[in-house]
CSV table of C-alpha atoms in Angstrom, one decimal:
chain,number,residue,atom,x,y,z
P,9,LEU,CA,-10.9,-1.9,-13.2
P,10,ARG,CA,-11.8,-3.5,-16.5
P,11,GLU,CA,-15.1,-1.6,-16.6
P,12,LEU,CA,-13.3,1.7,-15.9
P,13,ALA,CA,-10.8,1.0,-18.6
P,14,GLN,CA,-13.7,0.5,-21.2
P,15,GLN,CA,-15.6,3.6,-19.8
P,16,TYR,CA,-12.6,5.9,-19.9
P,17,PRO,CA,-10.4,4.7,-22.7
P,18,LYS,CA,-8.6,8.1,-23.2
P,19,LEU,CA,-7.6,8.4,-19.5
P,20,THR,CA,-6.7,5.0,-18.5
P,21,LYS,CA,-4.4,2.1,-19.3
P,22,LEU,CA,-4.9,-1.2,-17.3
P,23,VAL,CA,-1.8,-3.4,-17.2
P,24,SER,CA,-1.0,-6.7,-15.3
P,25,ILE,CA,2.3,-6.0,-13.5
P,26,GLY,CA,2.7,-9.8,-12.7
P,27,LYS,CA,1.1,-12.8,-11.3
P,28,SER,CA,0.3,-13.8,-7.6
P,29,VAL,CA,1.5,-17.0,-6.0
P,30,GLN,CA,-1.8,-18.7,-7.2
P,31,GLY,CA,-1.4,-17.2,-10.7
P,32,GLN,CA,-3.9,-14.3,-10.5
P,33,ASP,CA,-3.1,-11.0,-12.4
P,34,ILE,CA,-1.9,-8.2,-10.3
P,35,LEU,CA,-3.6,-5.2,-12.0
P,36,ALA,CA,-2.3,-1.7,-12.0
P,37,MET,CA,-4.2,1.3,-13.7
P,38,LYS,CA,-2.4,4.3,-15.2
P,39,VAL,CA,-4.4,7.5,-15.3
P,40,THR,CA,-3.3,10.4,-17.5
P,41,LYS,CA,-4.4,12.3,-20.6
P,42,ASN,CA,-4.0,9.9,-23.6
P,43,ALA,CA,-2.9,7.2,-21.3
P,44,ALA,CA,-2.6,4.5,-23.9
P,45,GLN,CA,-0.5,6.7,-26.3
P,46,VAL,CA,1.9,8.3,-23.6
P,47,GLN,CA,5.0,6.2,-22.7
P,48,ASP,CA,4.9,4.9,-19.2
P,49,GLY,CA,6.9,7.0,-16.8
P,50,SER,CA,7.3,10.0,-19.3
P,51,ARG,CA,5.3,12.4,-17.0
P,52,PRO,CA,6.0,12.9,-13.2
P,53,SER,CA,4.4,9.9,-11.9
P,54,VAL,CA,2.6,9.0,-8.4
P,55,LEU,CA,1.8,5.5,-7.2
P,56,TYR,CA,-1.2,4.9,-5.0
P,57,SER,CA,-0.8,1.3,-3.7
P,58,SER,CA,-3.1,-0.7,-1.2
P,59,THR,CA,-4.0,-4.2,0.1
P,60,GLN,CA,-0.6,-5.6,0.5
P,61,HIS,CA,-2.1,-6.8,3.9
P,62,ALA,CA,-5.1,-8.9,2.9
P,63,ARG,CA,-7.3,-7.9,5.7
P,64,GLU,CA,-7.1,-4.3,5.4
P,65,TRP,CA,-10.1,-3.8,3.3
P,66,ILE,CA,-10.4,0.0,4.2
P,67,THR,CA,-7.3,0.6,2.1
P,68,THR,CA,-8.8,-1.0,-1.0
P,69,GLU,CA,-12.0,1.2,-0.7
P,70,MET,CA,-9.9,4.2,0.0
P,71,ASN,CA,-7.8,3.6,-3.2
P,72,ARG,CA,-10.9,2.7,-5.3
P,73,ARG,CA,-12.7,5.9,-4.4
P,74,LEU,CA,-9.7,8.1,-5.2
P,75,LEU,CA,-9.4,6.5,-8.5
P,76,HIS,CA,-13.1,7.1,-9.2
P,77,ARG,CA,-12.8,10.8,-8.0
P,78,TYR,CA,-10.1,11.5,-10.6
P,79,LEU,CA,-11.9,9.7,-13.6
P,80,GLU,CA,-15.5,11.0,-12.7
P,81,ARG,CA,-14.7,14.6,-12.1
P,82,TYR,CA,-12.1,15.0,-14.9
P,83,ALA,CA,-14.6,16.6,-17.2
P,84,THR,CA,-15.9,19.1,-14.7
P,85,ASP,CA,-13.1,19.9,-12.3
P,86,ALA,CA,-10.4,22.0,-13.6
P,87,ALA,CA,-8.0,21.2,-10.8
P,88,ILE,CA,-8.3,17.5,-11.4
P,89,GLN,CA,-8.1,17.9,-15.2
P,90,GLY,CA,-4.7,19.8,-14.6
P,91,VAL,CA,-3.3,17.0,-12.4
P,92,VAL,CA,-4.3,14.2,-14.8
P,93,ASP,CA,-3.1,16.1,-17.9
P,94,LYS,CA,0.3,16.9,-16.6
P,95,THR,CA,1.1,13.8,-14.6
P,96,GLU,CA,0.7,10.0,-14.3
P,97,LEU,CA,-1.3,8.6,-11.5
P,98,TRP,CA,-1.0,4.8,-11.0
P,99,PHE,CA,-3.4,2.9,-8.9
P,100,LEU,CA,-2.6,-0.6,-7.4
P,101,LEU,CA,-5.8,-1.3,-5.6
P,102,VAL,CA,-4.9,-5.0,-4.5
P,103,ALA,CA,-1.3,-5.7,-4.3
P,104,ASN,CA,-2.0,-9.2,-2.7
P,105,PRO,CA,-5.0,-10.5,-4.6
P,106,ASP,CA,-4.8,-14.2,-3.3
P,107,GLY,CA,-4.9,-13.1,0.4
P,108,TYR,CA,-7.5,-10.5,-0.3
P,109,ASP,CA,-9.8,-13.2,-1.7
P,110,TYR,CA,-9.0,-15.5,1.2
P,111,THR,CA,-10.4,-13.0,3.6
P,112,PHE,CA,-13.8,-13.3,2.1
P,113,THR,CA,-13.9,-17.1,3.0
P,114,GLU,CA,-15.4,-18.6,6.1
P,115,GLY,CA,-13.2,-17.9,9.2
P,116,ASN,CA,-10.3,-16.1,7.4
P,117,ARG,CA,-11.5,-12.5,7.6
P,118,LEU,CA,-8.2,-11.4,9.6
P,119,TRP,CA,-5.7,-13.2,7.2
P,120,ARG,CA,-2.8,-10.8,6.7
P,121,LYS,CA,-0.2,-12.5,4.3
P,122,ASN,CA,-0.1,-13.9,0.9
P,123,LEU,CA,-1.0,-17.5,0.3
P,124,ARG,CA,2.5,-19.1,0.0
P,125,ASP,CA,2.3,-22.7,1.2
P,126,ASN,CA,5.4,-22.5,3.2
P,127,ASP,CA,5.4,-26.1,4.4
P,128,GLY,CA,4.3,-27.6,1.2
P,129,ASP,CA,1.5,-29.7,2.5
P,130,GLY,CA,-1.0,-28.4,0.0
P,131,VAL,CA,-3.2,-26.8,2.7
P,132,ILE,CA,-3.3,-23.1,3.9
P,133,THR,CA,-2.9,-23.0,7.6
P,134,GLY,CA,-1.5,-20.6,10.2
P,135,LEU,CA,2.2,-21.7,9.2
P,136,ASP,CA,1.6,-20.5,5.7
P,137,GLY,CA,2.0,-17.1,3.9
P,138,VAL,CA,4.6,-14.4,3.6
P,139,ASP,CA,4.2,-10.9,4.6
P,140,PRO,CA,4.6,-8.9,1.4
P,141,ASN,CA,5.5,-5.8,3.3
P,142,ARG,CA,8.6,-7.5,4.8
P,143,ASN,CA,9.8,-9.2,1.6
P,144,PHE,CA,11.6,-6.3,-0.2
P,145,PRO,CA,15.4,-6.3,-0.6
P,146,TYR,CA,16.2,-3.2,1.3
P,147,ARG,CA,17.3,-4.2,4.8
P,148,TRP,CA,15.7,-7.5,4.3
P,149,GLY,CA,16.0,-9.7,7.4
P,150,TYR,CA,18.3,-7.0,9.1
P,151,ASP,CA,16.9,-8.3,12.4
P,152,ASN,CA,14.1,-10.5,13.9
P,153,GLU,CA,12.3,-7.6,15.4
P,154,GLY,CA,11.5,-5.8,12.2
P,155,SER,CA,10.4,-9.1,10.5
P,156,SER,CA,10.3,-12.8,11.4
P,157,PRO,CA,12.1,-15.9,10.2
P,158,SER,CA,9.3,-18.1,11.5
P,159,PHE,CA,6.6,-19.5,9.2
P,160,GLY,CA,3.7,-18.9,11.7
P,161,SER,CA,4.6,-15.3,12.3
P,162,GLU,CA,2.3,-12.4,10.8
P,163,THR,CA,5.6,-10.7,9.7
P,164,TYR,CA,7.3,-13.8,8.2
P,165,ARG,CA,9.7,-12.3,5.7
P,166,GLY,CA,10.0,-15.2,3.2
P,167,LYS,CA,13.0,-17.4,2.5
P,168,ALA,CA,14.9,-14.7,0.5
P,169,PRO,CA,14.5,-11.1,-0.6
P,170,GLU,CA,11.9,-10.8,-3.2
P,171,SER,CA,11.0,-14.6,-3.0
P,172,GLU,CA,7.3,-13.7,-3.6
P,173,PRO,CA,5.9,-12.8,-7.1
P,174,GLU,CA,3.7,-10.1,-5.5
P,175,THR,CA,6.9,-8.4,-4.2
P,176,ARG,CA,8.7,-8.8,-7.7
P,177,ALA,CA,5.6,-7.4,-9.5
P,178,LEU,CA,5.5,-4.3,-7.3
P,179,ASP,CA,9.3,-3.8,-7.4
P,180,GLY,CA,9.2,-4.2,-11.2
P,181,LEU,CA,6.7,-1.2,-11.4
P,182,LEU,CA,8.7,0.8,-9.1
P,183,SER,CA,11.8,0.2,-10.9
P,184,LYS,CA,10.2,0.8,-14.4
P,185,ILE,CA,8.3,4.1,-13.6
P,186,ARG,CA,10.7,5.6,-11.0
P,187,PHE,CA,7.8,7.4,-9.1
P,188,LYS,CA,8.4,10.8,-7.7
P,189,PHE,CA,5.9,9.9,-4.9
P,190,GLN,CA,4.1,6.9,-3.3
P,191,ILE,CA,1.3,6.4,-0.9
P,192,ASN,CA,1.1,2.9,0.3
P,193,TYR,CA,-2.1,2.7,2.2
P,194,HIS,CA,-2.2,0.5,5.4
P,195,SER,CA,-4.6,0.3,8.5
P,196,ALA,CA,-5.4,0.8,11.2
P,197,ALA,CA,-3.4,3.2,13.7
P,198,GLU,CA,-4.0,6.7,12.3
P,199,LEU,CA,-0.5,7.5,11.5
P,200,LEU,CA,1.5,9.2,8.7
P,201,LEU,CA,4.6,7.2,8.6
P,202,TYR,CA,7.7,8.0,6.5
P,203,GLY,CA,11.5,7.6,6.5
P,204,VAL,CA,13.3,5.1,8.6
P,205,GLY,CA,11.5,2.1,9.7
P,206,TRP,CA,14.3,-0.5,10.3
P,207,GLN,CA,15.6,1.2,13.5
P,208,VAL,CA,14.2,3.7,15.9
P,209,ALA,CA,14.9,7.4,16.3
P,210,THR,CA,16.8,7.7,12.9
P,211,PRO,CA,15.9,10.8,10.9
P,212,THR,CA,17.4,11.3,7.4
P,213,PRO,CA,17.9,14.5,5.5
P,214,ASP,CA,14.7,13.9,3.5
P,215,ASP,CA,12.7,14.0,6.6
P,216,LEU,CA,12.6,17.8,6.1
P,217,LEU,CA,10.6,17.2,3.0
P,218,TYR,CA,8.3,14.6,4.7
P,219,GLU,CA,7.7,17.0,7.6
P,220,THR,CA,6.7,19.7,5.3
P,221,LEU,CA,4.1,17.5,3.5
P,222,ALA,CA,2.9,15.5,6.7
P,223,GLY,CA,3.1,18.2,9.3
P,224,ASP,CA,4.0,17.6,12.9
P,225,ASP,CA,2.2,16.5,16.1
P,226,GLU,CA,0.6,20.0,16.7
P,227,LYS,CA,-0.5,20.5,13.1
P,228,PRO,CA,-0.7,17.3,11.1
P,229,ALA,CA,-1.7,17.5,7.4
P,230,VAL,CA,-4.6,15.1,8.2
P,231,PRO,CA,-6.5,16.1,11.3
P,232,GLY,CA,-6.4,13.2,13.9
P,233,TYR,CA,-3.4,11.5,12.3
P,234,ASP,CA,0.1,11.5,13.9
P,235,PRO,CA,3.0,12.1,11.5
P,236,ASP,CA,6.3,10.5,12.4
P,237,ILE,CA,9.1,8.3,11.1
P,238,GLY,CA,8.2,4.8,10.3
P,239,ALA,CA,9.6,3.2,13.4
P,240,GLU,CA,7.1,5.0,15.6
P,241,LEU,CA,4.6,2.3,15.2
P,242,TYR,CA,7.2,-0.6,15.3
P,243,THR,CA,10.3,-1.5,13.5
P,244,THR,CA,10.2,-3.0,10.1
P,245,ASN,CA,12.7,-4.3,7.6
P,246,GLY,CA,12.1,-5.4,4.0
P,247,GLU,CA,9.4,-2.8,3.9
P,248,THR,CA,7.9,-1.2,0.7
P,249,THR,CA,8.2,2.5,1.2
P,250,GLU,CA,11.9,2.4,2.5
P,251,HIS,CA,12.8,0.3,-0.5
P,252,ALA,CA,11.2,2.7,-2.9
P,253,HIS,CA,12.9,5.6,-1.2
P,254,ASN,CA,16.4,4.1,-1.1
P,255,ARG,CA,16.6,2.2,-4.3
P,256,TYR,CA,14.5,4.5,-6.6
P,257,GLY,CA,14.4,8.0,-4.8
P,258,THR,CA,10.7,7.9,-4.4
P,259,LEU,CA,9.3,9.9,-1.6
P,260,ALA,CA,7.1,7.5,-0.1
P,261,PHE,CA,4.5,7.5,2.8
P,262,THR,CA,2.6,4.8,4.6
P,263,PRO,CA,-0.7,6.2,5.9
P,264,GLU,CA,-2.0,3.9,8.7
P,265,MET,CA,-5.7,4.6,8.2
P,266,SER,CA,-8.5,4.0,10.8
P,267,THR,CA,-10.9,1.1,10.2
P,268,CYS,CA,-14.3,1.9,11.7
P,269,ALA,CA,-14.9,4.1,14.7
P,270,THR,CA,-12.2,6.8,14.2
P,271,ALA,CA,-10.1,6.9,17.2
P,272,SER,CA,-9.3,10.5,17.0
P,273,ALA,CA,-13.1,11.3,17.0
P,274,VAL,CA,-13.8,9.4,20.2
P,275,ASP,CA,-14.3,11.3,23.3
P,276,PRO,CA,-11.4,10.3,25.5
P,277,ASP,CA,-13.7,9.9,28.5
P,278,ASP,CA,-15.6,7.2,26.7
P,279,ALA,CA,-14.4,3.6,26.5
P,280,PHE,CA,-13.9,2.3,23.0
P,281,ASP,CA,-16.6,-0.2,22.1
P,282,PRO,CA,-15.2,-3.0,19.8
P,283,ASN,CA,-18.8,-3.6,18.7
P,284,ASP,CA,-18.4,-0.5,16.8
P,285,CYS,CA,-16.2,-2.4,14.4
P,286,GLU,CA,-18.7,-5.3,14.0
P,287,SER,CA,-19.7,-4.5,10.4
P,288,VAL,CA,-15.9,-4.1,9.3
P,289,PHE,CA,-15.0,-7.5,10.7
P,290,ASN,CA,-17.9,-9.6,9.8
């Protein structure tokens, strides 16, 4: 990100939106024409966010490639130039930097949460960490199905709404910019999730907009991906996109990306081989 800021000074503005539990900068990059001179949020804005869950490496790479696509093709692609000149594109590649770094250490590839030392013993164990995607104020702790009150749970919601600095950093950006649209990348179920996640079968009036963008089961916007309301995967509360939608009016999607072998491309008569994922998980 720092290299890109130096390479494209007229198109980018790199900012720290806050600090992680362990004091790392949480970096976001604004991409627009004359980015440093234009007031943040003065143009219609979109947020591409990823890596709330530390182990979901594919989301980091997806977002990184998208950022590079806009910057590297700006000079030669009229369509991209038009988008960049008229809007603000914000890229938050790693929303959970401590957890992400931790997945690169021995034995911790599948760590999901941040690195909050819940029990205060000075050692990160399975009892530690808060799920950053269950820590937002909207419907926080509504029930124990959509998030958990237990330290050891993968969906532990934290001791209070926005107890985590990673959550406060992202919420601060949402509040400041008031994005028109957000894509919050996750993995790995091949879904396009939108709308209500805190209880099942609960459509909203805005679902008409979401359905227009995402398509339906017969004709999804992304072939092989199933579009539906958020609770189709499982119920969630204190979740990012619902918070963005309900507090700031941001139309927000959670694409659940595939990881390695794409499920939609596998012959249904063939058994899925977990060894196909070996390069991803090792």
